Coordinates of C-alpha atoms and ligand atoms in Angstrom, one line a residue:
Chain A
M1 CA 54.4 -84.3 78.8
N2 CA 53.6 -80.7 79.6
A3 CA 52.4 -78.3 76.9
I4 CA 54.7 -75.6 78.2
E5 CA 57.7 -75.9 80.5
V6 CA 59.5 -72.7 81.4
T7 CA 62.7 -72.8 83.4
T8 CA 64.4 -69.7 84.9
L9 CA 63.6 -67.6 81.9
T10 CA 65.1 -64.1 81.9
K11 CA 65.0 -61.3 79.3
H12 CA 67.0 -58.1 79.6
F13 CA 66.5 -55.1 77.4
G14 CA 69.7 -53.1 78.1
S15 CA 69.6 -52.5 81.8
L16 CA 65.8 -53.3 82.1
V17 CA 64.9 -56.8 83.2
A18 CA 61.6 -57.4 81.4
V19 CA 61.2 -61.0 82.5
N20 CA 63.1 -62.1 85.6
N21 CA 63.9 -65.7 86.4
V22 CA 60.4 -67.0 85.6
T23 CA 59.6 -70.7 86.0
F24 CA 56.3 -72.5 85.5
T25 CA 54.7 -75.4 83.7
V26 CA 51.4 -75.6 81.9
P27 CA 50.0 -79.1 81.6
K28 CA 48.1 -80.2 78.5
G29 CA 44.5 -79.2 78.5
E30 CA 44.8 -76.3 80.9
I31 CA 43.7 -72.6 80.4
F32 CA 46.6 -70.8 82.0
G33 CA 46.3 -67.1 82.7
Y34 CA 49.2 -64.7 82.8
L35 CA 47.9 -61.7 84.7
G36 CA 49.8 -58.5 85.2
P37 CA 49.7 -54.7 84.9
N38 CA 51.1 -52.8 81.9
G39 CA 54.8 -53.4 81.4
A40 CA 54.8 -56.5 83.6
G41 CA 56.5 -58.6 81.0
K42 CA 53.5 -60.5 79.6
T43 CA 54.1 -59.8 75.9
T44 CA 57.8 -60.4 76.3
T45 CA 57.1 -63.8 77.8
I46 CA 54.8 -64.7 74.9
R47 CA 57.4 -63.5 72.4
I48 CA 60.0 -65.8 74.0
L49 CA 57.6 -68.8 74.1
T50 CA 56.7 -68.4 70.5
G51 CA 60.4 -68.0 69.4
I52 CA 60.2 -64.4 68.1
T53 CA 62.5 -63.1 70.8
A54 CA 65.5 -65.0 72.2
P55 CA 65.7 -65.2 76.0
T56 CA 68.8 -63.7 77.7
S57 CA 68.9 -66.9 79.8
G58 CA 66.7 -69.9 80.7
T59 CA 64.8 -72.3 78.5
A60 CA 61.3 -72.9 77.3
T61 CA 59.9 -76.1 75.7
I62 CA 56.7 -76.6 73.8
F63 CA 55.5 -80.2 74.0
G64 CA 59.0 -81.2 74.8
H65 CA 60.6 -79.2 71.9
D66 CA 63.0 -76.4 72.9
I67 CA 61.8 -73.2 71.4
Q68 CA 65.2 -72.0 70.4
R69 CA 66.8 -75.2 69.2
E70 CA 63.7 -76.8 67.6
K71 CA 61.9 -73.6 66.6
L72 CA 60.0 -74.8 63.6
T73 CA 58.8 -78.1 65.2
A74 CA 57.7 -76.3 68.3
R75 CA 55.9 -73.6 66.3
S76 CA 54.0 -76.0 64.1
S77 CA 52.0 -77.1 67.2
M78 CA 51.0 -73.6 68.3
G79 CA 48.6 -70.9 67.2
I80 CA 49.6 -67.3 68.0
V81 CA 47.3 -64.4 68.6
P82 CA 49.4 -61.3 69.3
E83 CA 48.5 -58.2 71.2
T84 CA 47.8 -56.2 68.1
S85 CA 45.4 -57.6 65.5
N86 CA 48.0 -58.1 62.8
I87 CA 46.1 -58.8 59.6
Y88 CA 46.6 -57.5 56.1
D89 CA 44.2 -54.6 55.7
D90 CA 44.5 -54.8 51.9
L91 CA 43.5 -58.4 51.7
S92 CA 40.0 -59.9 52.3
A93 CA 39.2 -61.9 55.4
W94 CA 39.3 -65.0 53.2
K95 CA 42.7 -64.2 51.6
N96 CA 44.1 -63.4 55.1
L97 CA 43.1 -66.9 56.3
M98 CA 44.5 -68.6 53.2
F99 CA 47.8 -66.8 53.6
S100 CA 48.0 -67.9 57.2
A101 CA 47.1 -71.5 56.3
E102 CA 49.9 -71.5 53.8
L103 CA 52.4 -70.2 56.3
Y104 CA 51.4 -73.0 58.6
H105 CA 51.5 -75.7 55.8
V106 CA 47.9 -76.6 56.0
R107 CA 47.1 -78.9 53.1
K108 CA 45.3 -77.4 50.2
S109 CA 42.4 -79.8 50.6
E110 CA 41.8 -78.7 54.2
R111 CA 42.5 -74.9 53.9
E112 CA 39.1 -74.0 52.5
S113 CA 36.9 -76.1 54.7
R114 CA 38.9 -75.0 57.8
A115 CA 38.6 -71.3 56.8
T116 CA 34.9 -71.6 56.2
E117 CA 34.4 -73.2 59.5
L118 CA 36.4 -70.6 61.4
L119 CA 34.7 -67.7 59.6
K120 CA 31.3 -69.1 60.6
T121 CA 32.4 -69.7 64.2
F122 CA 33.6 -66.1 64.5
E123 CA 30.5 -64.8 62.8
I124 CA 32.3 -63.0 59.9
Y125 CA 31.5 -65.4 57.2
D126 CA 29.2 -63.0 55.4
R127 CA 32.0 -60.5 55.1
K128 CA 34.6 -63.0 54.0
D129 CA 35.3 -61.3 50.6
D130 CA 35.5 -57.8 52.0
K131 CA 38.8 -56.1 52.5
V132 CA 39.7 -56.2 56.2
H133 CA 40.3 -52.4 55.9
G134 CA 36.7 -51.6 56.8
F135 CA 36.3 -54.1 59.6
S136 CA 35.5 -53.0 63.2
K137 CA 38.0 -53.5 65.9
G138 CA 36.1 -56.5 67.2
M139 CA 35.9 -58.1 63.8
K140 CA 39.6 -57.7 63.2
R141 CA 40.3 -59.3 66.6
R142 CA 38.1 -62.2 65.7
L143 CA 39.8 -62.7 62.3
T144 CA 43.2 -62.5 64.0
I145 CA 42.1 -65.3 66.4
A146 CA 40.7 -67.3 63.5
M147 CA 44.0 -67.0 61.7
G148 CA 45.8 -68.3 64.8
L149 CA 43.5 -71.4 64.7
V150 CA 43.9 -72.2 61.1
N151 CA 46.4 -75.0 61.7
S152 CA 44.1 -76.5 64.4
P153 CA 46.9 -76.1 67.0
P154 CA 47.0 -78.1 70.2
L155 CA 48.4 -75.0 72.0
L156 CA 47.0 -71.5 71.6
F157 CA 48.8 -68.3 72.7
L158 CA 46.5 -65.3 73.2
D159 CA 48.0 -61.9 74.1
E160 CA 45.1 -59.9 75.7
P161 CA 42.4 -61.5 73.5
T162 CA 39.5 -59.4 74.6
S163 CA 41.2 -56.1 75.6
G164 CA 39.1 -53.1 74.5
L165 CA 36.3 -55.0 72.7
D166 CA 32.5 -54.8 72.9
V167 CA 30.3 -57.3 74.6
Q168 CA 29.4 -59.3 71.4
S169 CA 33.0 -59.9 70.4
N170 CA 34.0 -60.7 74.0
L171 CA 31.3 -63.3 74.3
I172 CA 32.1 -65.0 71.0
I173 CA 35.8 -65.1 71.8
R174 CA 35.4 -66.4 75.4
Q175 CA 33.0 -69.1 74.1
V176 CA 35.4 -70.2 71.4
I177 CA 38.2 -70.4 73.9
R178 CA 36.1 -72.6 76.2
D179 CA 35.0 -74.8 73.4
L180 CA 38.5 -75.3 72.2
N181 CA 39.6 -76.1 75.7
E182 CA 36.9 -78.7 76.0
Q183 CA 38.3 -80.3 72.8
G184 CA 41.6 -80.6 74.6
V185 CA 43.4 -77.4 73.4
T186 CA 45.8 -75.9 75.9
V187 CA 45.5 -72.2 76.2
F188 CA 48.0 -69.6 77.4
L189 CA 46.4 -66.2 77.7
T190 CA 47.7 -62.9 79.1
T191 CA 45.4 -60.3 80.4
H192 CA 45.2 -57.4 82.8
N193 CA 41.6 -58.0 83.2
I194 CA 41.2 -59.8 86.6
E195 CA 37.6 -60.8 86.0
E196 CA 38.6 -62.5 82.7
A197 CA 41.3 -64.4 84.5
N198 CA 38.9 -65.4 87.2
L199 CA 36.3 -66.5 84.7
M200 CA 38.4 -68.3 82.1
C201 CA 41.5 -69.7 83.7
H202 CA 42.2 -72.9 85.6
R203 CA 45.3 -71.4 86.9
V204 CA 46.7 -67.9 87.0
A205 CA 50.2 -66.6 87.3
I206 CA 50.4 -63.1 88.7
I207 CA 53.3 -61.3 87.2
N208 CA 54.7 -57.8 88.0
R209 CA 57.9 -56.2 86.9
G210 CA 59.0 -59.4 85.3
I211 CA 58.6 -61.4 88.5
I212 CA 55.9 -64.1 89.2
A213 CA 54.3 -63.2 92.5
A214 CA 52.1 -66.3 92.7
I215 CA 50.7 -69.2 90.6
D216 CA 47.5 -70.9 91.6
S217 CA 43.9 -71.4 90.8
P218 CA 41.8 -68.3 91.2
E219 CA 39.9 -69.7 94.2
R220 CA 43.1 -70.7 96.0
L221 CA 44.7 -67.4 95.3
K222 CA 41.7 -65.7 97.0
K223 CA 42.0 -68.0 100.0
T224 CA 45.6 -66.8 100.5
I225 CA 44.3 -63.5 101.6
Q226 CA 41.3 -64.5 103.6
S227 CA 41.9 -61.4 105.8
V228 CA 40.6 -59.2 103.0
Q229 CA 36.9 -59.5 103.6
A230 CA 34.6 -56.6 103.6
V231 CA 31.2 -55.3 104.7
E232 CA 29.5 -53.3 102.0
L233 CA 26.9 -50.7 102.9
A234 CA 24.6 -48.6 100.7
L235 CA 23.1 -45.8 102.7
E236 CA 20.3 -43.3 102.1
A237 CA 22.6 -40.5 103.0
M238 CA 26.4 -40.3 103.1
S239 CA 28.6 -37.7 104.8
A240 CA 32.2 -37.3 105.9
D241 CA 31.0 -37.6 109.5
I242 CA 29.3 -40.9 108.9
I243 CA 32.4 -42.3 107.1
E244 CA 34.7 -41.1 109.8
A245 CA 32.5 -42.7 112.5
L246 CA 32.3 -46.0 110.6
A247 CA 36.0 -46.0 110.1
H248 CA 36.5 -46.0 113.8
I249 CA 34.5 -49.1 114.5
P250 CA 36.8 -51.7 116.0
H251 CA 38.3 -54.3 113.5
V252 CA 37.7 -52.0 110.6
N253 CA 41.1 -51.9 108.8
D254 CA 40.2 -49.7 105.9
I255 CA 37.2 -48.0 104.5
R256 CA 36.7 -47.1 100.9
R257 CA 34.0 -45.5 98.9
E258 CA 33.1 -47.6 95.8
G259 CA 30.5 -45.7 93.7
D260 CA 27.5 -45.2 95.9
K261 CA 28.6 -47.8 98.5
L262 CA 31.0 -47.9 101.3
R263 CA 33.3 -50.9 101.9
L264 CA 34.6 -51.6 105.4
Y265 CA 37.5 -54.0 105.2
T266 CA 37.9 -56.3 108.2
E267 CA 38.9 -59.7 109.4
D268 CA 35.7 -59.9 111.4
P269 CA 32.7 -59.0 109.3
G270 CA 30.2 -60.3 111.9
S271 CA 31.1 -57.9 114.6
V272 CA 31.6 -55.0 112.2
V273 CA 28.0 -55.5 110.8
E274 CA 26.7 -55.4 114.3
A275 CA 28.5 -52.3 115.3
A276 CA 27.7 -50.5 112.1
M277 CA 24.0 -51.3 112.4
A278 CA 24.0 -50.1 116.0
Y279 CA 25.6 -46.8 114.9
L280 CA 23.2 -46.3 112.0
R281 CA 20.1 -47.0 114.1
E282 CA 21.3 -44.5 116.7
K283 CA 21.7 -41.9 114.0
H284 CA 18.4 -42.8 112.3
I285 CA 20.1 -43.6 109.0
R286 CA 18.4 -46.4 107.0
P287 CA 20.7 -48.7 105.2
I288 CA 19.5 -49.6 101.6
S289 CA 21.6 -52.7 101.5
V290 CA 24.2 -54.6 103.5
N291 CA 26.5 -57.2 102.0
T292 CA 29.5 -59.1 103.1
L293 CA 32.2 -59.7 100.5
G294 CA 34.9 -62.3 100.3
P295 CA 38.3 -61.4 98.8
S296 CA 38.2 -60.8 95.0
L297 CA 40.9 -61.8 92.7
E298 CA 41.5 -58.1 92.2
E299 CA 42.4 -57.8 95.9
V300 CA 44.8 -60.7 95.6
F301 CA 46.3 -59.1 92.6
V302 CA 46.6 -55.6 94.2
R303 CA 48.2 -57.2 97.3
L304 CA 50.7 -59.4 95.4
T305 CA 51.7 -56.8 92.9
G306 CA 52.2 -54.1 95.5
L307 CA 50.0 -51.8 93.6
D308 CA 48.3 -50.8 96.8
K309 CA 51.4 -49.0 98.1
G310 CA 50.5 -45.6 99.2
R311 CA 46.9 -46.6 99.9
K312 CA 47.9 -48.6 103.0
N313 CA 47.2 -46.0 105.6
E314 CA 44.1 -44.7 104.0
K315 CA 41.6 -45.1 106.8
T316 CA 39.1 -42.6 105.6
V317 CA 37.9 -41.5 102.2
T318 CA 36.8 -38.1 101.3
Chain B
M1 CA 68.5 -79.6 64.4
V2 CA 69.1 -81.0 60.9
Y3 CA 67.5 -79.3 57.9
T4 CA 65.5 -82.0 56.2
L5 CA 64.0 -82.2 52.7
E6 CA 60.6 -81.7 54.4
N7 CA 61.9 -78.5 55.9
L8 CA 63.0 -77.3 52.5
K9 CA 59.6 -78.1 51.0
N10 CA 57.9 -76.2 53.8
D11 CA 60.2 -73.3 53.4
L12 CA 59.7 -73.1 49.7
H13 CA 56.0 -73.2 50.1
G14 CA 56.2 -70.5 52.8
A15 CA 58.5 -68.4 50.6
W16 CA 56.1 -68.6 47.7
A17 CA 53.1 -67.7 49.9
I18 CA 55.0 -64.6 51.0
T19 CA 55.9 -63.7 47.4
R20 CA 52.3 -63.9 46.3
K21 CA 51.1 -61.9 49.3
D22 CA 53.6 -59.2 48.6
L23 CA 52.7 -59.0 44.9
T24 CA 48.9 -58.8 45.7
I25 CA 49.4 -56.1 48.2
Y26 CA 52.2 -54.0 47.1
Y27 CA 52.2 -53.9 43.3
L28 CA 49.6 -51.1 43.5
K29 CA 51.5 -48.9 46.1
P30 CA 52.4 -45.6 44.3
N31 CA 55.7 -45.1 46.1
I32 CA 57.1 -48.3 44.7
Y33 CA 56.4 -47.0 41.2
M34 CA 57.9 -43.6 42.0
S35 CA 61.2 -44.9 43.2
G36 CA 61.2 -48.0 41.2
I37 CA 60.4 -46.8 37.7
L38 CA 59.8 -43.1 37.3
F39 CA 62.9 -42.1 39.1
P40 CA 65.4 -44.1 36.9
L41 CA 63.5 -43.1 33.8
F42 CA 63.8 -39.4 34.5
M43 CA 67.4 -39.8 35.4
L44 CA 68.2 -41.4 32.2
L45 CA 66.2 -38.9 30.1
A46 CA 67.9 -36.0 31.8
F47 CA 71.2 -37.7 30.9
A48 CA 70.2 -38.4 27.4
V49 CA 69.0 -34.8 26.7
G50 CA 72.4 -33.5 27.8
R51 CA 74.3 -35.9 25.7
N52 CA 72.1 -35.9 22.6
A53 CA 72.7 -39.6 22.4
P54 CA 70.3 -41.6 20.3
I55 CA 67.6 -43.2 22.4
I56 CA 68.3 -46.7 21.1
T57 CA 71.8 -46.8 22.7
L58 CA 70.3 -46.0 26.0
I59 CA 68.0 -49.1 26.2
P60 CA 70.4 -51.6 27.8
G61 CA 71.4 -49.1 30.5
L62 CA 67.8 -48.1 31.0
I63 CA 66.8 -51.7 31.6
A64 CA 69.7 -52.2 33.9
I65 CA 69.0 -49.3 36.2
T66 CA 65.2 -50.0 36.1
A67 CA 66.1 -53.5 37.3
L68 CA 68.2 -52.0 40.0
F69 CA 65.6 -49.5 41.2
S70 CA 62.4 -51.5 40.8
A71 CA 63.7 -54.8 42.2
S72 CA 65.2 -53.2 45.2
S73 CA 62.1 -51.1 46.0
I74 CA 59.5 -53.6 47.1
E75 CA 61.1 -54.8 50.3
P76 CA 62.3 -51.5 51.6
V77 CA 58.7 -50.3 51.3
S78 CA 56.8 -53.4 52.4
I79 CA 58.9 -54.6 55.3
P80 CA 58.9 -51.3 57.3
I81 CA 55.1 -51.0 56.7
E82 CA 54.7 -54.5 58.0
R83 CA 56.8 -53.8 61.0
R84 CA 54.4 -50.9 61.8
T85 CA 51.3 -53.0 61.3
K86 CA 52.9 -55.9 63.1
T87 CA 52.1 -58.3 60.2
F88 CA 55.9 -58.8 60.0
D89 CA 55.7 -60.6 63.3
R90 CA 53.3 -63.0 61.7
L91 CA 56.1 -64.0 59.2
L92 CA 58.7 -64.1 62.0
S93 CA 56.6 -66.4 64.2
A94 CA 55.4 -68.8 61.5
P95 CA 56.9 -72.3 61.2
I96 CA 59.2 -71.2 58.4
S97 CA 62.9 -70.4 58.6
I98 CA 64.4 -67.0 58.1
F99 CA 65.8 -68.4 54.8
A100 CA 62.2 -68.8 53.6
L101 CA 61.4 -65.2 54.6
V102 CA 64.4 -63.7 52.9
L103 CA 63.9 -65.8 49.8
G104 CA 60.1 -65.1 49.6
E105 CA 60.7 -61.4 50.0
S106 CA 63.4 -61.4 47.3
I107 CA 61.4 -63.4 44.8
S108 CA 58.6 -60.8 45.0
G109 CA 61.1 -58.1 44.1
L110 CA 62.4 -60.3 41.3
L111 CA 58.9 -61.0 39.8
F112 CA 57.8 -57.4 40.1
S113 CA 60.8 -55.9 38.4
Y114 CA 61.1 -58.8 35.9
S115 CA 57.7 -58.0 34.5
I116 CA 58.6 -54.3 34.1
C117 CA 61.9 -55.0 32.5
I118 CA 60.4 -57.5 30.1
L119 CA 58.0 -54.8 28.8
M120 CA 61.1 -52.6 28.1
L121 CA 62.8 -55.6 26.5
V122 CA 59.9 -56.0 24.1
A123 CA 60.2 -52.4 23.1
G124 CA 64.0 -52.8 22.7
A125 CA 63.7 -56.0 20.7
I126 CA 61.5 -54.2 18.1
L127 CA 64.1 -51.4 17.7
Y128 CA 67.2 -53.7 17.7
H129 CA 66.0 -56.7 15.6
L130 CA 67.4 -59.1 18.1
S131 CA 68.5 -62.7 17.4
L132 CA 67.0 -65.6 19.3
V133 CA 70.3 -66.3 21.1
S134 CA 70.6 -62.7 22.3
I135 CA 66.9 -62.8 23.5
L136 CA 67.7 -65.9 25.5
I137 CA 70.8 -64.2 27.0
L138 CA 68.7 -61.1 27.8
L139 CA 65.9 -63.1 29.5
V140 CA 68.5 -64.8 31.7
G141 CA 70.5 -61.7 32.2
I142 CA 67.5 -59.6 33.3
A143 CA 66.3 -62.4 35.6
L144 CA 69.7 -62.6 37.3
S145 CA 70.0 -58.9 37.5
C146 CA 66.6 -58.4 39.0
F147 CA 67.2 -61.2 41.6
T148 CA 70.5 -59.7 42.6
F149 CA 68.9 -56.3 43.2
A150 CA 65.9 -57.7 44.9
N151 CA 68.2 -59.4 47.4
L152 CA 70.0 -56.1 47.8
G153 CA 66.6 -54.5 48.7
T154 CA 65.8 -57.3 51.2
V155 CA 69.2 -56.8 52.8
F156 CA 68.6 -53.1 53.4
A157 CA 65.0 -53.7 54.6
A158 CA 66.6 -55.7 57.5
Y159 CA 67.4 -52.4 59.1
P160 CA 65.0 -52.5 62.0
T161 CA 62.8 -49.5 61.5
E162 CA 59.1 -48.9 60.9
N163 CA 59.9 -45.9 58.7
V164 CA 60.0 -46.5 54.9
G165 CA 62.0 -43.3 54.4
E166 CA 64.9 -44.4 56.6
V167 CA 65.5 -47.6 54.6
M168 CA 65.0 -45.7 51.3
S169 CA 67.6 -43.1 52.1
L170 CA 70.1 -45.7 53.2
L171 CA 69.5 -47.6 50.1
N172 CA 69.8 -44.6 47.8
L173 CA 73.1 -43.9 49.5
V174 CA 74.3 -47.1 47.7
R175 CA 72.0 -47.2 44.6
L176 CA 72.8 -43.7 43.3
P177 CA 76.6 -43.9 43.3
L178 CA 76.3 -47.3 41.7
I179 CA 74.9 -45.7 38.5
F180 CA 78.0 -43.6 38.0
I181 CA 80.6 -46.3 38.6
S182 CA 79.0 -49.2 36.7
G183 CA 79.4 -48.2 33.1
V184 CA 75.8 -47.1 32.6
F185 CA 76.3 -43.4 32.1
I186 CA 80.0 -43.3 31.8
P187 CA 81.5 -46.1 29.8
L188 CA 83.9 -48.3 31.7
E189 CA 86.8 -47.6 29.2
A190 CA 86.4 -43.9 29.8
M191 CA 86.9 -44.3 33.5
P192 CA 90.3 -43.9 35.3
S193 CA 91.8 -47.1 36.6
W194 CA 90.6 -46.6 40.2
G195 CA 87.1 -46.1 38.9
R196 CA 87.3 -49.4 37.0
A197 CA 88.5 -51.1 40.2
V198 CA 85.5 -49.8 42.1
S199 CA 83.2 -50.8 39.3
A200 CA 84.3 -54.4 39.8
I201 CA 82.5 -54.6 43.1
S202 CA 79.3 -53.2 41.8
P203 CA 76.6 -55.7 40.8
L204 CA 75.2 -53.1 38.4
T205 CA 78.4 -53.3 36.3
Y206 CA 77.7 -57.0 35.5
A207 CA 74.0 -56.4 35.0
S208 CA 74.5 -53.6 32.5
D209 CA 77.4 -55.5 30.8
I210 CA 75.3 -58.7 30.2
L211 CA 72.4 -56.6 28.9
R212 CA 74.7 -54.7 26.5
Y213 CA 76.1 -58.0 25.3
G214 CA 72.5 -59.2 24.7
F215 CA 71.6 -56.1 22.7
E216 CA 74.8 -55.2 21.0
G217 CA 77.0 -58.2 21.2
V218 CA 79.8 -56.3 23.1
T219 CA 81.0 -57.1 26.5
H220 CA 83.7 -55.6 28.7
V221 CA 84.0 -58.2 31.3
G222 CA 82.8 -61.3 29.5
L223 CA 79.6 -63.2 29.6
V224 CA 80.7 -66.0 31.9
T225 CA 82.2 -63.4 34.4
D226 CA 78.9 -61.5 34.3
I227 CA 76.8 -64.6 35.2
V228 CA 79.2 -65.9 37.8
M229 CA 79.5 -62.5 39.5
L230 CA 75.7 -61.9 39.6
L231 CA 75.2 -65.4 41.1
L232 CA 77.9 -64.6 43.6
F233 CA 76.2 -61.4 44.6
V234 CA 72.9 -63.3 45.0
I235 CA 74.6 -65.7 47.4
I236 CA 76.4 -63.0 49.3
F237 CA 73.2 -60.9 49.7
Q238 CA 71.2 -64.0 50.8
L239 CA 73.8 -64.8 53.4
I240 CA 73.9 -61.2 54.7
G241 CA 70.1 -61.0 54.7
N242 CA 69.8 -64.2 56.7
L243 CA 72.4 -63.0 59.2
L244 CA 70.8 -59.6 59.6
Y245 CA 67.2 -60.8 59.9
K246 CA 68.3 -63.2 62.6
K247 CA 70.4 -60.6 64.4
F248 CA 67.7 -57.9 64.4
N249 CA 65.0 -60.2 65.7
E250 CA 66.5 -61.5 68.9
Ligands
ATP401 N1 61.9 -54.4 72.3 C1 62.0 -53.9 73.5 N2 63.1 -53.0 73.8 C2 63.2 -52.4 75.0 N3 62.3 -52.6 76.0 C3 61.3 -53.4 75.8 C4 61.1 -54.1 74.5 N4 59.9 -54.8 74.6 C5 59.4 -54.6 75.8 N5 60.2 -53.8 76.5 C6 60.0 -53.4 78.0 O1 59.9 -54.6 78.7 C7 58.9 -54.4 79.7 C8 57.8 -55.4 79.6 O2 57.1 -55.2 78.4 P1 55.9 -56.1 77.9 O3 55.5 -55.6 76.6 O4 56.3 -57.5 78.0 O5 54.8 -55.8 79.0 P2 53.3 -56.3 79.0 O6 53.1 -57.0 80.3 O7 52.9 -57.0 77.8 O8 52.5 -54.9 79.1 P3 51.1 -54.4 78.4 O9 50.0 -54.8 79.4 O10 51.3 -53.0 78.3 O11 51.0 -55.1 77.1 C9 58.4 -52.9 79.5 O12 59.0 -52.1 80.5 C10 58.8 -52.6 78.1 O13 59.0 -51.2 78.0
MG402 MG1 51.6 -56.7 76.3

């Protein structure tokens, strides 16, 4: 049985189609990423899967239980971490966890040991009796995730778990997600951070304007656009003339300036390197470094979501 | 899906958790005291000064409108705030039914306002030399009244806004007129027949009537009618509350 099965799910808000005919399954034990830009429909999908919002059409099941018809059964096997850290500012971290445990019917004998364990895992145990009011953003986020785990759910929904956090919080959260997954917990996470999806997820669905553009493992998604390879040059000196000249090397489809480096996009990195080096030698410009790059998940994403429209014909950069 | 005994047990637990959470967080919020206690108190004093009525005759009415204003003030404050902080989504996404949510919210209004009204009752009991029977009737009558009005507050808080003021002004549109048609300020028998007809659909009529009976032994509509009508209002508000919370969260 799959952890999540979604069939032709659609959600309208008035004339806006926030989620458009989406179908996918998440097998048990997978970390499934839902990757998309702002307004893609990520949160709306999570709200439907957790039974907060009703879909306009289509169905979703959680471990075989329909989220609309068997809402409470479906929910008792999930943990939910919403986009906003929704904790009670006026309660202590401990009381927040106790409240969450009660809502999820965790037995009295287990509540306290579970809460202690979670607070330690998320490194907020020494602040457990402080009101959450004074917590940093990262601490609030960690507590929100702890509250989502209080019922030891076999399925965890995370809506942008690490968005806007510092390195320490990020590392803790990612490590917890990996550990949970090793213990068999299925994870559904949304993100607009491509690197996060690449690092964390077994499979990624790329969604844009409510439509899923592709679902596959990060590696296979990269392979689908093998043509996007690049030669990356760092030069001692850079000028519009040099960029112009490099852009006209045969097989260079596109040239972009990324920080202090130039990227020459091509299907034939070998010949481009040769031609570029010949040109540089002739002009007596010393390259500081030369790299060839495979396609990144970002490029797959940009391609599939059509976010590169308007950049297509950009052969030169100024 | 059938609603099992296990579901009911879980729902009651969930409701009770929500009640305790509400009481811990909101009993110290100043705007609840403003609109829940001070406001009815000042209104009554203003009225009493104009009438030169002895304070003692005002106690039943004072408790009745305090029950109305305090019981119906917690949810219209807490729920919009929780919508804004998104903690309301936590309640909506937990494995508890909407019934548990509506019940838990209403019980917190009941307990908050019951404790305030009981303080007033103690003061009243000293002035009135009440009998044991009437104290019993008063305790039950106040509880029923508080629960009815708490449910009223929960119903209004279903209005999907993050703005406390919006719910409060809607609610006051109903609460304020109720005072004048329910025999609190103007006795029922002094009202024209249309006024008495309107007062029959006001829960405050039955709340103030049962309290007057408890204190003074007089009733206009009858003790049994009072109790039945208040229970009926609880059920009606519960049903409307369940419908509205379901409807506004799709
Ligand atoms: N309750 C609502 N009423 C009307 N429109 C809504 C509602 N909720 C979401 N939308 C719209 O649906 C679309 C998808 O929103 P959603 O929040 O799912 O996006 P998202 O992928 O989570 O974006 P973000 O990365 O910004 O969180 C947006 O255009 C949004 O404005
Ligand atoms: Mg979102």
